[in-house]
Each structure stands twice: as structure tokens, then as C-alpha cells.
PDB file of C-alpha atoms (C1' of nucleotides) in Angstrom:
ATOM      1  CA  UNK M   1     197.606 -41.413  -8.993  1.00 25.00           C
ATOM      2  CA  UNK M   2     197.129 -42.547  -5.560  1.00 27.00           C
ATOM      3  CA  UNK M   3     200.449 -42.926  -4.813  1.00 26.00           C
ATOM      4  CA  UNK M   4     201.538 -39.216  -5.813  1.00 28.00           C
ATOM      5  CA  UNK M   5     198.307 -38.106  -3.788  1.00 28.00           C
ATOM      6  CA  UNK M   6     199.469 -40.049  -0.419  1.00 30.00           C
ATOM      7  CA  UNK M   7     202.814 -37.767  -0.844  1.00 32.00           C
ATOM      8  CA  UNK M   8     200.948 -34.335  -0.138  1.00 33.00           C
ATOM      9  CA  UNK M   9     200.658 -33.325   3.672  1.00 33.00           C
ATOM     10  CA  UNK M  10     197.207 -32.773   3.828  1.00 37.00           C
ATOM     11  CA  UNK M  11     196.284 -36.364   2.155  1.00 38.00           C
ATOM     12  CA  UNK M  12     194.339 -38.751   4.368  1.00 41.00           C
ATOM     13  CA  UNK M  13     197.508 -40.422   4.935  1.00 39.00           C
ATOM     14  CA  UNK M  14     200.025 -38.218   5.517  1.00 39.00           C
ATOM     15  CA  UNK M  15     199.017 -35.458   7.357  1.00 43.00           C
ATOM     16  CA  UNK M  16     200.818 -32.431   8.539  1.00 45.00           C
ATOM     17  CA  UNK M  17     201.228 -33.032  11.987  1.00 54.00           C
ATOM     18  CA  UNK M  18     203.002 -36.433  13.814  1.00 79.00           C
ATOM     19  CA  UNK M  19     206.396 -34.572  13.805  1.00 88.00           C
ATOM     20  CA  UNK M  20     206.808 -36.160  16.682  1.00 90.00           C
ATOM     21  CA  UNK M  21     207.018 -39.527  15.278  1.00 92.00           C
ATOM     22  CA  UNK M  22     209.224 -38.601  12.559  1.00 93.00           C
ATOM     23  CA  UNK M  23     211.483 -37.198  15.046  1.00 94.00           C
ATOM     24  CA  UNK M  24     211.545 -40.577  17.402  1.00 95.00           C
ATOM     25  CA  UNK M  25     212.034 -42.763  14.414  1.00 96.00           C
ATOM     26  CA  UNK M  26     215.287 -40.416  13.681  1.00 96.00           C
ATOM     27  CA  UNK M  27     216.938 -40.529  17.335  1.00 96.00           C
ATOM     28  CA  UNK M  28     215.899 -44.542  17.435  1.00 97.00           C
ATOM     29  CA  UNK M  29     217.460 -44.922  13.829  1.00 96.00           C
ATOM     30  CA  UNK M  30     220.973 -45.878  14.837  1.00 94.00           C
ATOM     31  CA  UNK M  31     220.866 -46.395  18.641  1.00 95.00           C
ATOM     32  CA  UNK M  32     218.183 -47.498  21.129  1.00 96.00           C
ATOM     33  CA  UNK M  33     216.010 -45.167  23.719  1.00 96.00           C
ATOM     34  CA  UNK M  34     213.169 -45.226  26.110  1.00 96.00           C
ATOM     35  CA  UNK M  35     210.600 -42.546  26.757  1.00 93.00           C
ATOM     36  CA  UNK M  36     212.064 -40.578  29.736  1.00 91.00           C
ATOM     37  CA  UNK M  37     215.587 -40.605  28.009  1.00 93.00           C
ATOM     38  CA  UNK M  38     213.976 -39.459  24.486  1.00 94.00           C
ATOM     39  CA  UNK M  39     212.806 -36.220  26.289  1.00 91.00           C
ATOM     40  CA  UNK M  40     216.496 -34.725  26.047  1.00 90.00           C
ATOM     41  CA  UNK M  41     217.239 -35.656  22.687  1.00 92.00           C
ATOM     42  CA  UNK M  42     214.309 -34.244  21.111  1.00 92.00           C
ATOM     43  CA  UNK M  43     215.396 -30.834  22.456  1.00 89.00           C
ATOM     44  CA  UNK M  44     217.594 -30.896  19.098  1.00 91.00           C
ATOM     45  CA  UNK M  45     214.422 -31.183  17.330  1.00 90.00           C
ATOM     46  CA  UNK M  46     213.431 -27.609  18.666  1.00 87.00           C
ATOM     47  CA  UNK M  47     211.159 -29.469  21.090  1.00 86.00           C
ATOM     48  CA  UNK M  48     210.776 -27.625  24.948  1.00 82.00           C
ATOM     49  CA  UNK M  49     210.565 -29.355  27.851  1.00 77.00           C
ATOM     50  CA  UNK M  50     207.214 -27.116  28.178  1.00 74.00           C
ATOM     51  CA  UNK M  51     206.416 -27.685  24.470  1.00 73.00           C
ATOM     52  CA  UNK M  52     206.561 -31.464  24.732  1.00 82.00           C
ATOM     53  CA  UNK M  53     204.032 -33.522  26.357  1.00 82.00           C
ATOM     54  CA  UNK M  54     205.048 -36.449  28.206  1.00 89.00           C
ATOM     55  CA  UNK M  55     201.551 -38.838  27.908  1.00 90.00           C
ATOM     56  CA  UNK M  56     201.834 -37.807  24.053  1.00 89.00           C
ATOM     57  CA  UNK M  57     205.405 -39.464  24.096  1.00 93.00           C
ATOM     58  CA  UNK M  58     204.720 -42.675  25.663  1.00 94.00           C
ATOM     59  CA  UNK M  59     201.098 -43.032  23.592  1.00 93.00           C
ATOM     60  CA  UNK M  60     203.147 -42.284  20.465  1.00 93.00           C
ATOM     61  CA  UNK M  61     205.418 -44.822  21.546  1.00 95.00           C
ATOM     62  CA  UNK M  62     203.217 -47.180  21.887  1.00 94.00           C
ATOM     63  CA  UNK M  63     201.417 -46.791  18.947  1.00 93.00           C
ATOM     64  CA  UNK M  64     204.381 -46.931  17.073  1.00 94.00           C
ATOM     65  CA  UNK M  65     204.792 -50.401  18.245  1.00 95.00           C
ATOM     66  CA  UNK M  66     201.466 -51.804  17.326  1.00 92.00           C
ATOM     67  CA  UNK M  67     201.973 -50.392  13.939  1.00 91.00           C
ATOM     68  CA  UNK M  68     205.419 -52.350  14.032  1.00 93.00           C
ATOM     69  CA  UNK M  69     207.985 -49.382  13.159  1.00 94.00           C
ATOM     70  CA  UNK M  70     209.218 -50.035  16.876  1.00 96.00           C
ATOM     71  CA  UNK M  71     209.654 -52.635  19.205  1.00 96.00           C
ATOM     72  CA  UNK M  72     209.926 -52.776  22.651  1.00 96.00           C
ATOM     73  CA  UNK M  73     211.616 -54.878  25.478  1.00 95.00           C
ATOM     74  CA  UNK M  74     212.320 -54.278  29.505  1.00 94.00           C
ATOM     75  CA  UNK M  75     215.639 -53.362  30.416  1.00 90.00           C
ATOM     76  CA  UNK M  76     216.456 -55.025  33.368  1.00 79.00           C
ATOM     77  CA  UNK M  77     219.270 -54.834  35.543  1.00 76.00           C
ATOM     78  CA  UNK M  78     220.153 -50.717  35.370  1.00 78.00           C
ATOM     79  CA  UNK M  79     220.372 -48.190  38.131  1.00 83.00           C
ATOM     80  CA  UNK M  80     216.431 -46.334  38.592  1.00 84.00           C
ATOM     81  CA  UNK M  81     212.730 -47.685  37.625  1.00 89.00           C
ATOM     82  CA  UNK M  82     213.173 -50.059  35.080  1.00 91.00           C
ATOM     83  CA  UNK M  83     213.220 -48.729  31.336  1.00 94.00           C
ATOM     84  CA  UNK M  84     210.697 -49.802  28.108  1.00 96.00           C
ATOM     85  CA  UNK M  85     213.923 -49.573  25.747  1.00 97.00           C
ATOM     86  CA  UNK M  86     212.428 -49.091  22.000  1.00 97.00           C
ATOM     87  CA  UNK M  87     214.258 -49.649  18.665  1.00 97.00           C
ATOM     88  CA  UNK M  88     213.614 -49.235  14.979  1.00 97.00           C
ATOM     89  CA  UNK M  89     212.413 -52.035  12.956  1.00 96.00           C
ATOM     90  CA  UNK M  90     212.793 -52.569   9.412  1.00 96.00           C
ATOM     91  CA  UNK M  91     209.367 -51.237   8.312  1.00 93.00           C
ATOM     92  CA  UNK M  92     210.561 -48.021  10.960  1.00 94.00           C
ATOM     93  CA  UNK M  93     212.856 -47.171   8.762  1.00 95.00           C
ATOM     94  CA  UNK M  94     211.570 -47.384   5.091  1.00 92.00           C
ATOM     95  CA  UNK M  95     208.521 -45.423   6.717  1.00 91.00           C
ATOM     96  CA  UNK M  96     210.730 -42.655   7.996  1.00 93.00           C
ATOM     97  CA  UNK M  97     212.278 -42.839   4.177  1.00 92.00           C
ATOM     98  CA  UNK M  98     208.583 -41.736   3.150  1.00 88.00           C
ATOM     99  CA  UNK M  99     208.228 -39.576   6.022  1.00 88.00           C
ATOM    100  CA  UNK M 100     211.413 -37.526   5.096  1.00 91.00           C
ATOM    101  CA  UNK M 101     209.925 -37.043   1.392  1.00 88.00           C
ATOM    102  CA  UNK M 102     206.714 -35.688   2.608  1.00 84.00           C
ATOM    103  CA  UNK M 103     208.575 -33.653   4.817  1.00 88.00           C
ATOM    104  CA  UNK M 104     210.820 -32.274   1.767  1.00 90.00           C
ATOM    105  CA  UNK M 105     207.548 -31.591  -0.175  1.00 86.00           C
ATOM    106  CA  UNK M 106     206.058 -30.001   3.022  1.00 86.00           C
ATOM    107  CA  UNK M 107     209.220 -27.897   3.542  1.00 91.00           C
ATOM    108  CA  UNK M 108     208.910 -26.457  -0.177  1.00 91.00           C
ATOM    109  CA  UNK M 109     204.973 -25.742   0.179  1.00 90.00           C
ATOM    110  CA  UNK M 110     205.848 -23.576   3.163  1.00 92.00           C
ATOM    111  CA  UNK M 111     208.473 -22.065   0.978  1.00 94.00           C
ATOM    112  CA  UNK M 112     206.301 -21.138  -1.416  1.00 94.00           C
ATOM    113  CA  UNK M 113     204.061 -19.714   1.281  1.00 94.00           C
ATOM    114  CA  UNK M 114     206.474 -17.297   2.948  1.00 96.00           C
ATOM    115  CA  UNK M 115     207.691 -16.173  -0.637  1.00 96.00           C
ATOM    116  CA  UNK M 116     204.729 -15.496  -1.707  1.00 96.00           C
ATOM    117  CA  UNK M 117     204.075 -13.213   1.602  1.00 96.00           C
ATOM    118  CA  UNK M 118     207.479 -11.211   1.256  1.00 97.00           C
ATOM    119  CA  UNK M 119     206.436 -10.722  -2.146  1.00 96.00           C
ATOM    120  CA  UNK M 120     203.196  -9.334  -1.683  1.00 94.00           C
ATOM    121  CA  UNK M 121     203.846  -7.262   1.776  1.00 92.00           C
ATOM    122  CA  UNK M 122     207.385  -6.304   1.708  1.00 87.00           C
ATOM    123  CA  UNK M 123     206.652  -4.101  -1.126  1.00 78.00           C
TER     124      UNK M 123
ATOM    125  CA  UNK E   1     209.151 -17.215  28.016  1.00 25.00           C
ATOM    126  CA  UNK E   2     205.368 -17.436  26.785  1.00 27.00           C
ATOM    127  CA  UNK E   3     205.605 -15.581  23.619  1.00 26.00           C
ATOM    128  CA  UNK E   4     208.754 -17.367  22.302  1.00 28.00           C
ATOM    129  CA  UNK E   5     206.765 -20.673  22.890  1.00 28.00           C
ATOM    130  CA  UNK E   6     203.868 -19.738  20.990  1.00 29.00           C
ATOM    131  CA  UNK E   7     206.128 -19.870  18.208  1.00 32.00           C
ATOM    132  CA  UNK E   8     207.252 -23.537  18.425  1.00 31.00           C
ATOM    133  CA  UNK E   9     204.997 -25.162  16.222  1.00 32.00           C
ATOM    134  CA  UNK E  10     203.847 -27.823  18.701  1.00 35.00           C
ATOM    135  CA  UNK E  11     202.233 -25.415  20.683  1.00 35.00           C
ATOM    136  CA  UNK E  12     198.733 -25.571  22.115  1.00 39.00           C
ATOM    137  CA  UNK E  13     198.603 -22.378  20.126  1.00 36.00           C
ATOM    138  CA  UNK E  14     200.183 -22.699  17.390  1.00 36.00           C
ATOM    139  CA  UNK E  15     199.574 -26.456  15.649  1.00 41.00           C
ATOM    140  CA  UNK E  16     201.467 -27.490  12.858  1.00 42.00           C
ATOM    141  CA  UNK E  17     198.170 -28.234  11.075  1.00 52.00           C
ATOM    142  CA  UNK E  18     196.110 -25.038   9.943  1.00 79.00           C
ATOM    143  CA  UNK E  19     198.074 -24.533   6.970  1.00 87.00           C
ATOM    144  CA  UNK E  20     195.223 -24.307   4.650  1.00 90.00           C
ATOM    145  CA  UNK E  21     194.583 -21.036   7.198  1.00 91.00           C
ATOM    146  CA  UNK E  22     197.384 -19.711   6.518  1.00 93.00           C
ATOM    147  CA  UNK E  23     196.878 -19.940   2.684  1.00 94.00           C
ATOM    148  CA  UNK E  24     193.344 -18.595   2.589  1.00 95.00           C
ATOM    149  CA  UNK E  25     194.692 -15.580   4.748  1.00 95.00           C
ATOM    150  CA  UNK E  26     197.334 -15.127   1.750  1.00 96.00           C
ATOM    151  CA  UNK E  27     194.991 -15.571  -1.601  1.00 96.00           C
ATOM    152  CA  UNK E  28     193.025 -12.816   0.521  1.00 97.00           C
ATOM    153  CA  UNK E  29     195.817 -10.511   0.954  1.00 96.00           C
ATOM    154  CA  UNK E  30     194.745  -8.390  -1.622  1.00 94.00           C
ATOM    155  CA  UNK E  31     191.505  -8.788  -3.109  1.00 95.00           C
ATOM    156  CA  UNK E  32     188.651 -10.641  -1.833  1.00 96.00           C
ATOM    157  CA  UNK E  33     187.622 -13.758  -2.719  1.00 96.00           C
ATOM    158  CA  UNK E  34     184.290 -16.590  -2.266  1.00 95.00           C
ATOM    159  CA  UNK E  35     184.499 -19.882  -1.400  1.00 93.00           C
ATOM    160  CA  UNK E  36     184.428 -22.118  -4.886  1.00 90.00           C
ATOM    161  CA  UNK E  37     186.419 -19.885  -6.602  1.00 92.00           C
ATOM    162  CA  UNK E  38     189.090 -19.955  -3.912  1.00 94.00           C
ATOM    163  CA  UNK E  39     189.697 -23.924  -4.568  1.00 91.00           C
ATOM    164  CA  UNK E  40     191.219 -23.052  -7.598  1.00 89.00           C
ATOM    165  CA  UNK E  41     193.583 -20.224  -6.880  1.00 92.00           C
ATOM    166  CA  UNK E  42     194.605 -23.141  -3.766  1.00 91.00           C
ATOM    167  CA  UNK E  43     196.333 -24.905  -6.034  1.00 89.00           C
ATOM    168  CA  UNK E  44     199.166 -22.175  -5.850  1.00 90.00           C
ATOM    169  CA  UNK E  45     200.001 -23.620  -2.780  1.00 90.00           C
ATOM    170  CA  UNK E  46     200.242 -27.364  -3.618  1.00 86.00           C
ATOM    171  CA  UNK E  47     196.412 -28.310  -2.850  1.00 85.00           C
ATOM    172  CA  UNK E  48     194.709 -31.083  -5.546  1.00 81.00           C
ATOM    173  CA  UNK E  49     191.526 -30.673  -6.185  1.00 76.00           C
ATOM    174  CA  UNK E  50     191.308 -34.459  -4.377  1.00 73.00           C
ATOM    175  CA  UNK E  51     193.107 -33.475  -1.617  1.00 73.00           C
ATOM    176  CA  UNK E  52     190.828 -30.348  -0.642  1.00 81.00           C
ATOM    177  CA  UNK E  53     188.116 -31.265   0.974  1.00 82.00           C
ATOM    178  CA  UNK E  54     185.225 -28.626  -0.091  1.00 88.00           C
ATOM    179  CA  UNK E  55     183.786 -28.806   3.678  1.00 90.00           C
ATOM    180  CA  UNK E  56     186.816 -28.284   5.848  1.00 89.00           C
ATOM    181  CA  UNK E  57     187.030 -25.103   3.125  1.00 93.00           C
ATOM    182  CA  UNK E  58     183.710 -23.941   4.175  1.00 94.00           C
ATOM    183  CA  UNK E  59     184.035 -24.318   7.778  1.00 93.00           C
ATOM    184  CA  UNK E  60     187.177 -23.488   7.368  1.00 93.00           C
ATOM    185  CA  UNK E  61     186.067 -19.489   6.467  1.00 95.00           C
ATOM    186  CA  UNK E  62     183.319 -19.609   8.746  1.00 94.00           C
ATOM    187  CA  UNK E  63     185.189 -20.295  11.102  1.00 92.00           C
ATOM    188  CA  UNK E  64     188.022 -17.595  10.696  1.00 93.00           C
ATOM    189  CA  UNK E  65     184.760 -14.837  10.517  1.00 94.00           C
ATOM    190  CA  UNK E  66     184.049 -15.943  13.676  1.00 92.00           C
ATOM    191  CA  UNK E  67     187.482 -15.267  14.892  1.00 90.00           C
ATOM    192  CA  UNK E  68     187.299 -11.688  13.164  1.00 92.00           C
ATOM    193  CA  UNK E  69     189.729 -12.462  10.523  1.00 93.00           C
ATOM    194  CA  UNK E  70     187.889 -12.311   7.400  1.00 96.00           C
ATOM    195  CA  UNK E  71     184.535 -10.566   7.013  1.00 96.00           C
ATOM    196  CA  UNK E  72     181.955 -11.710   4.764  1.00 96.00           C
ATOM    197  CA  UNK E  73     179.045  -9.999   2.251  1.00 95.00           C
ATOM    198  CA  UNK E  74     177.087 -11.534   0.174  1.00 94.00           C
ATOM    199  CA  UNK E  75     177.698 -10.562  -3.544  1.00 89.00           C
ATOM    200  CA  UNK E  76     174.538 -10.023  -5.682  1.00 78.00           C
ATOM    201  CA  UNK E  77     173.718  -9.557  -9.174  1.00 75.00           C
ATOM    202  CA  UNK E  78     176.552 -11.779 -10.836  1.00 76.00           C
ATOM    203  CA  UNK E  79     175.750 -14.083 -12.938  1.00 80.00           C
ATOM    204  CA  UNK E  80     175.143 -18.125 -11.095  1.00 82.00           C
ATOM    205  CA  UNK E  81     174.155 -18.371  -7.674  1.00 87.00           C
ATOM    206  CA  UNK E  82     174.968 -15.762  -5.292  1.00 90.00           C
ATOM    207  CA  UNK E  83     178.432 -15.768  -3.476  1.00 94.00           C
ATOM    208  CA  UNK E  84     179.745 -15.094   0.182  1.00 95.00           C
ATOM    209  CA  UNK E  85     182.897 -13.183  -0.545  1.00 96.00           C
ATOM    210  CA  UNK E  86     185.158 -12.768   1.850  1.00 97.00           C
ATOM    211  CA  UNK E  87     187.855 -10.119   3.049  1.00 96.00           C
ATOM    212  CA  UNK E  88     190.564  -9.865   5.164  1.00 97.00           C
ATOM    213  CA  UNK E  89     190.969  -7.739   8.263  1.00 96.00           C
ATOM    214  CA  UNK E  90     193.037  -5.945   9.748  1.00 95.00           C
ATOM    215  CA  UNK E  91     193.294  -8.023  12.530  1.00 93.00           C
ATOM    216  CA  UNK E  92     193.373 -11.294   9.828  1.00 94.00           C
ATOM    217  CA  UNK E  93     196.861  -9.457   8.336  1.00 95.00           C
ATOM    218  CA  UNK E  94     198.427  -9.365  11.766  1.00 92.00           C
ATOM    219  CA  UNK E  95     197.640 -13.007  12.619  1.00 90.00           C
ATOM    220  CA  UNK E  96     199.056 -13.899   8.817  1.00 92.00           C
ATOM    221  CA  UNK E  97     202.420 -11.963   9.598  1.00 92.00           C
ATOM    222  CA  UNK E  98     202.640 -14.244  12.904  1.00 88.00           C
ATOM    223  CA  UNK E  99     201.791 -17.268  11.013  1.00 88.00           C
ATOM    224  CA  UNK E 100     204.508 -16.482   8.647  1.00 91.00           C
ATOM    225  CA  UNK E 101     206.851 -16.551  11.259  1.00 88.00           C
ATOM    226  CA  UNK E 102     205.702 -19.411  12.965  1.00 85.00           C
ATOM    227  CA  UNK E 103     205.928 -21.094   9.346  1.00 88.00           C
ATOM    228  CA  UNK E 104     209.914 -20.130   9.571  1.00 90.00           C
ATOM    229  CA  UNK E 105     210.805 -21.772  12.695  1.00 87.00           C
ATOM    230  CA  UNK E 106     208.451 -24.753  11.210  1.00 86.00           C
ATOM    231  CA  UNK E 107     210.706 -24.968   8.340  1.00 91.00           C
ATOM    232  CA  UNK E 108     213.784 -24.640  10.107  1.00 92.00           C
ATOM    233  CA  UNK E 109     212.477 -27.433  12.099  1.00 90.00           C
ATOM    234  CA  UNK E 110     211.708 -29.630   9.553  1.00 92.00           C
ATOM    235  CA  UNK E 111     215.354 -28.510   7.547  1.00 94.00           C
ATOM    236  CA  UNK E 112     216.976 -30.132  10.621  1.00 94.00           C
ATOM    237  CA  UNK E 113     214.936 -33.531  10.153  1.00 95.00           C
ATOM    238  CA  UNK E 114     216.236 -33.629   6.925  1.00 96.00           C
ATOM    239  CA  UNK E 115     219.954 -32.955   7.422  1.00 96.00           C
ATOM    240  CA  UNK E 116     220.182 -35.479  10.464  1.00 96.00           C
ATOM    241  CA  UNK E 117     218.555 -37.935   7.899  1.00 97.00           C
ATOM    242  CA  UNK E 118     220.586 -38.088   5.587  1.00 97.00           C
ATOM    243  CA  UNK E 119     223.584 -37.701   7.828  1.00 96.00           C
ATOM    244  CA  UNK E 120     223.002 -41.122   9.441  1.00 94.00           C
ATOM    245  CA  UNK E 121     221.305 -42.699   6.327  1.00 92.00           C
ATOM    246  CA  UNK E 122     223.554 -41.438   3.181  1.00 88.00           C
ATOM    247  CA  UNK E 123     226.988 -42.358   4.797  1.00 78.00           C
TER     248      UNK E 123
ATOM    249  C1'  DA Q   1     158.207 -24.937 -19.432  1.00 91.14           C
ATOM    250  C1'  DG Q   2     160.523 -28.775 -17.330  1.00 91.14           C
ATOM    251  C1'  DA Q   3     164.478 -31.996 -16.547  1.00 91.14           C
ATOM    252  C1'  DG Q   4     168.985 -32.414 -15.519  1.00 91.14           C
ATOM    253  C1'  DA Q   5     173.457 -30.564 -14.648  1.00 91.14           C
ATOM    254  C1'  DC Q   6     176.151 -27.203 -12.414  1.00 91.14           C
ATOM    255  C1'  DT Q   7     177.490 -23.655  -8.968  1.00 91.14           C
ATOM    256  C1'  DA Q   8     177.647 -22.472  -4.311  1.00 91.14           C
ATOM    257  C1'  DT Q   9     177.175 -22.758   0.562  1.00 91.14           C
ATOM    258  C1'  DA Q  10     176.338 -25.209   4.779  1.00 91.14           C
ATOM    259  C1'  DT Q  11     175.767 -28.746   8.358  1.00 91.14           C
ATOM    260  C1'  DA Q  12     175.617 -33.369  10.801  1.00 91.14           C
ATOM    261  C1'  DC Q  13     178.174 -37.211  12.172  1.00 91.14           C
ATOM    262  C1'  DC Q  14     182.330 -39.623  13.082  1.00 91.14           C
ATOM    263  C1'  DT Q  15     187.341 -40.478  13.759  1.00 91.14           C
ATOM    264  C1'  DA Q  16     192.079 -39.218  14.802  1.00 91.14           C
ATOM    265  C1'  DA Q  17     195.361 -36.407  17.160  1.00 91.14           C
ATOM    266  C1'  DT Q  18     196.495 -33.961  21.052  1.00 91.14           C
ATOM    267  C1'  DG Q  19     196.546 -31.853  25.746  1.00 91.14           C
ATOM    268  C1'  DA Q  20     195.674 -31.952  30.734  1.00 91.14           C
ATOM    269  C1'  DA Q  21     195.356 -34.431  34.555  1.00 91.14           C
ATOM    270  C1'  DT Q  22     195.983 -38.307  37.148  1.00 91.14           C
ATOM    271  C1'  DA Q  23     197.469 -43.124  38.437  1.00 91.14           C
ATOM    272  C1'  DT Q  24     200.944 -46.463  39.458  1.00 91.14           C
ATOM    273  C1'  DA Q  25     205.126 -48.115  41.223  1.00 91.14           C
ATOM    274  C1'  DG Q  26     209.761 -48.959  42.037  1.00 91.14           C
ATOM    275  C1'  DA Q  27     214.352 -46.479  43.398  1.00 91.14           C
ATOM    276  C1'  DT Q  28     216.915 -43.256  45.859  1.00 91.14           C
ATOM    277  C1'  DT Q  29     218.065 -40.176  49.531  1.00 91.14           C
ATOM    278  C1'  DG Q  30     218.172 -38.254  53.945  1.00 91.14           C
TER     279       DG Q  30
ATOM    280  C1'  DC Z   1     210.346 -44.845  56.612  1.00 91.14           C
ATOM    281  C1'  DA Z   2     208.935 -40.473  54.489  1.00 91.14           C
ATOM    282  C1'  DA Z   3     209.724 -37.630  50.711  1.00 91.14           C
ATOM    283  C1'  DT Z   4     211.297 -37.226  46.227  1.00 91.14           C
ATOM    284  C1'  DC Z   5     212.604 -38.700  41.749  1.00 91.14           C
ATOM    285  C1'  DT Z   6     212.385 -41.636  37.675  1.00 91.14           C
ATOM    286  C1'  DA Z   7     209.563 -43.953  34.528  1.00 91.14           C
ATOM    287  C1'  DT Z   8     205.509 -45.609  32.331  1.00 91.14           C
ATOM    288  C1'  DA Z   9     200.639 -45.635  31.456  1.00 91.14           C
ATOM    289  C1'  DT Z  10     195.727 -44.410  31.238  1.00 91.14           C
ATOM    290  C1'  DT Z  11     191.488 -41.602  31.393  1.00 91.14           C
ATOM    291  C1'  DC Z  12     188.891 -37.713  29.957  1.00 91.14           C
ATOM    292  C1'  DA Z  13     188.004 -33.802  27.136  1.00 91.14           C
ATOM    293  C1'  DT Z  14     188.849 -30.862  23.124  1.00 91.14           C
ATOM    294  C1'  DT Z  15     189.971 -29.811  18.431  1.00 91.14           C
ATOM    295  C1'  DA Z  16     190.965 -30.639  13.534  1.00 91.14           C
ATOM    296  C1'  DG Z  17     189.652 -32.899   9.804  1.00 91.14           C
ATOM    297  C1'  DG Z  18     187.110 -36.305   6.608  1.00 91.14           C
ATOM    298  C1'  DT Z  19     182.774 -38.260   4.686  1.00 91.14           C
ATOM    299  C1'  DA Z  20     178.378 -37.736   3.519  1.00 91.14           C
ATOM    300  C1'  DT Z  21     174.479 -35.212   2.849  1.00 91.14           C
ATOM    301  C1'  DA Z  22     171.305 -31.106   2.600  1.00 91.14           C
ATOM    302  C1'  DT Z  23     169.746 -26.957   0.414  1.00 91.14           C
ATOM    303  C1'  DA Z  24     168.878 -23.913  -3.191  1.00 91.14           C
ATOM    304  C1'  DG Z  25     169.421 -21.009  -6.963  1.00 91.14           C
ATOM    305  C1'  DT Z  26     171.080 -20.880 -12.042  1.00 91.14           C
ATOM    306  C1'  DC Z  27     171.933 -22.480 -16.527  1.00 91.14           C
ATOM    307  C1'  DT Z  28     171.309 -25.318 -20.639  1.00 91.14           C
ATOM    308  C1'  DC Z  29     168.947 -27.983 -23.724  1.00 91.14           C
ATOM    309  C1'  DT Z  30     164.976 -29.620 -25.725  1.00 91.14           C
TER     310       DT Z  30
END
DNA sequence: AGAGACTATATACCTAATGAATATAGATTG
DNA sequence: CAATCTATATTCATTAGGTATATAGTCTCT
């Protein structure tokens, strides 16, 4: 079943990595952002300044758009450089509702992972 | 702190990806094992025989002897064609035990993901 | 014995994801 | 007006992974 399949990490579809854009989709979920501004609030996603690279954020961004789970528009008018202000689209947020059941799946493989460790070295 | 980021799974270090790694460096915890037959005892740890791609396995080993954490012999006299096993080292057990860890904070990450999800989306 | 299927390992080629570095440019501050 | 900060974007290089294919010995059946 190929839609069963698409739900494992490693698939072709779904791999592990792109936390990133799971994460962006959250924050832009109920209230707008823009890539300088998104830096800060993905600290509560355990991302460092250090950790997180800035020219990954703004090609995610983009990329996000052209796939349509964002859109973008200038925000004019504001103190500062002006700001590419993203939001979530539709499509944004039934893919983060697939997203977050991978992740779920993913979260229980590790599981099963780190048991399986404790049970074979702690003892 | 260098060492503390080398545990956030974003790292240049320390990817999110590599979990099939991770797994191999398990199943070989405590007895060795050879390529083929290790597809099988994968599917412990959530991988279809569709999803694992018999090359990235492969290269996958090779490439983890060449980073001294598995050694290899070839194993004569069995019955079919002759088999590489593998074995972990020492140095392959340390790396798992940081993986493990690294695993934690992963799934701590991704625990958040999930809470914040549903906290906007199920209310 | 020979054909075909199966087991087992390995490599070549390509794409996608990511990191590092750099470019651009307007806004602010002194 | 020079220096700095905010903000966005692009180029180049590396790595991980997928697809396809190569190689070769073994087993089974006739």
C-alpha cells in the first residue's frame, strides 16, 4: 500500500530530515512571520542561533512557497528593511497534518531504538 | 558550548538522517551479522523491505568500516555464497551510546512539535 | 551437465538537502 | 556620511540517499 509506505520516514517522500519545515509551518499556523523574525521563535523548537542556518531559512521559505504551503507578500510601511511576511495556506496546513503523523511514527521508531539499547547495555 | 551542540540534531555533526546507522550499530550489539541477512532483522526497527534500499545498506557498512566502527571478515564454508560479516568495535559502541543520546534530545524535539500541534489545532 | 533462479556484495550515476560564504540594499545611529 | 544593523537572496561545494546495474558464486531441477 503506497499510501501506508509514504507514512515511514525513510520513504522517498517523507524523509527524516526537513524538521525545519515542519517547525515553520507550526509558528506560521495561527499568526504570520518573516524570515529574520522566525529565527527567535524557532529557539522553542530546540533550534540555536549557531545550530540554525540563516540561507537554509530563507531557501526553505521559499521553497515552501513554490510548493504552495506558504505565501508571501511585502510588508510595507514598518520601522527597518522591509519584511517578506509569509503565511500558511490551506494545503500548509493539511500537509503539516501529515507531517505531524510521520513525526508520531518517527517518534515511536526512535522509541523503540533507545529501548532496545537500555535493554541490551544497561544490563 | 561545542559539545552540547553536537547534540542538537541539526548539527553539521550530528544529522537527523543516519538512523539506519544507528540501527545497524544496534542489531550488531551483540553478535555479528552480514549484509542480506541484516535486512531482515531491520524490520525490528520499522524498515519494509520496500523502503530499504539494498545499496544505501551496502554502502551504508562500508562505509562505517571505513570509519572504524564495524570490522569486517569474510565468512567461508557456509552453505550459498560467501558472506562479509561484520562486527562492532569498540569504538562503534561508544559512537552508538552518543547516538542514543542524540536520539533523546531528537525525540524530545519532535514530542514538542507534537504538543504545540495539537495545542493550536485540537482547541 | 546446463539453464535459470537465488543469494550476496558492490559500484556508477544522479538528485535532493544542507552548509558556508558572499552579495545586495535599505534603515538607523552617531 | 560612515559604520552598523536588519533583512533577504544567491552561489558554490559537500553529503546522504535513490535508482539502476554489475559481478559472481550457489542451488535446483531436469
Amino acid at each position: 500500500m503506497k499510501a501506508d509506505q509514504a507514512l515511514f520516514c525513510n520513504s522517498k517522500h517523507h524523509k527524516m530530515e526537513r524538521f525545519l519545515e515542519v517547525c515553520l509551518l507550526l509558528l506560521l499556523y495561527d499568526e504570520v512571520g518573516y524570515g529574520y523574525g522566525l529565527i527567535e521563535q524557532l529557539e522553542y523548537f530546540g533550534f540555536s542561533q549557531e545550530e540554525l542556518n540563516v540561507s537554509t531559512l530563507y531557501r526553505t521559505l521559499r521553497k515552501m512557497e513554490t510548493e504552495s504551503l506558504v505565501s508571501s507578500f511585502w510588508e510595507e510601511g514598518g520601522p527597518g528593511p522591509r519584511r517578506r511576511v509569509y503565511q500558511i495556506t490551506e494545503n500548509g496546513k493539511t500537509n503539516l497534518n501529515q507531517w505531524i503523523r510521520v513525526l508520531e511514527i518517527r517518534k515511536a521508531r526512535i522509541d523503540t531504538v533507545i529501548h532496545k539499547y537500555h535493554e541490551k547495555v544497561d544490563s
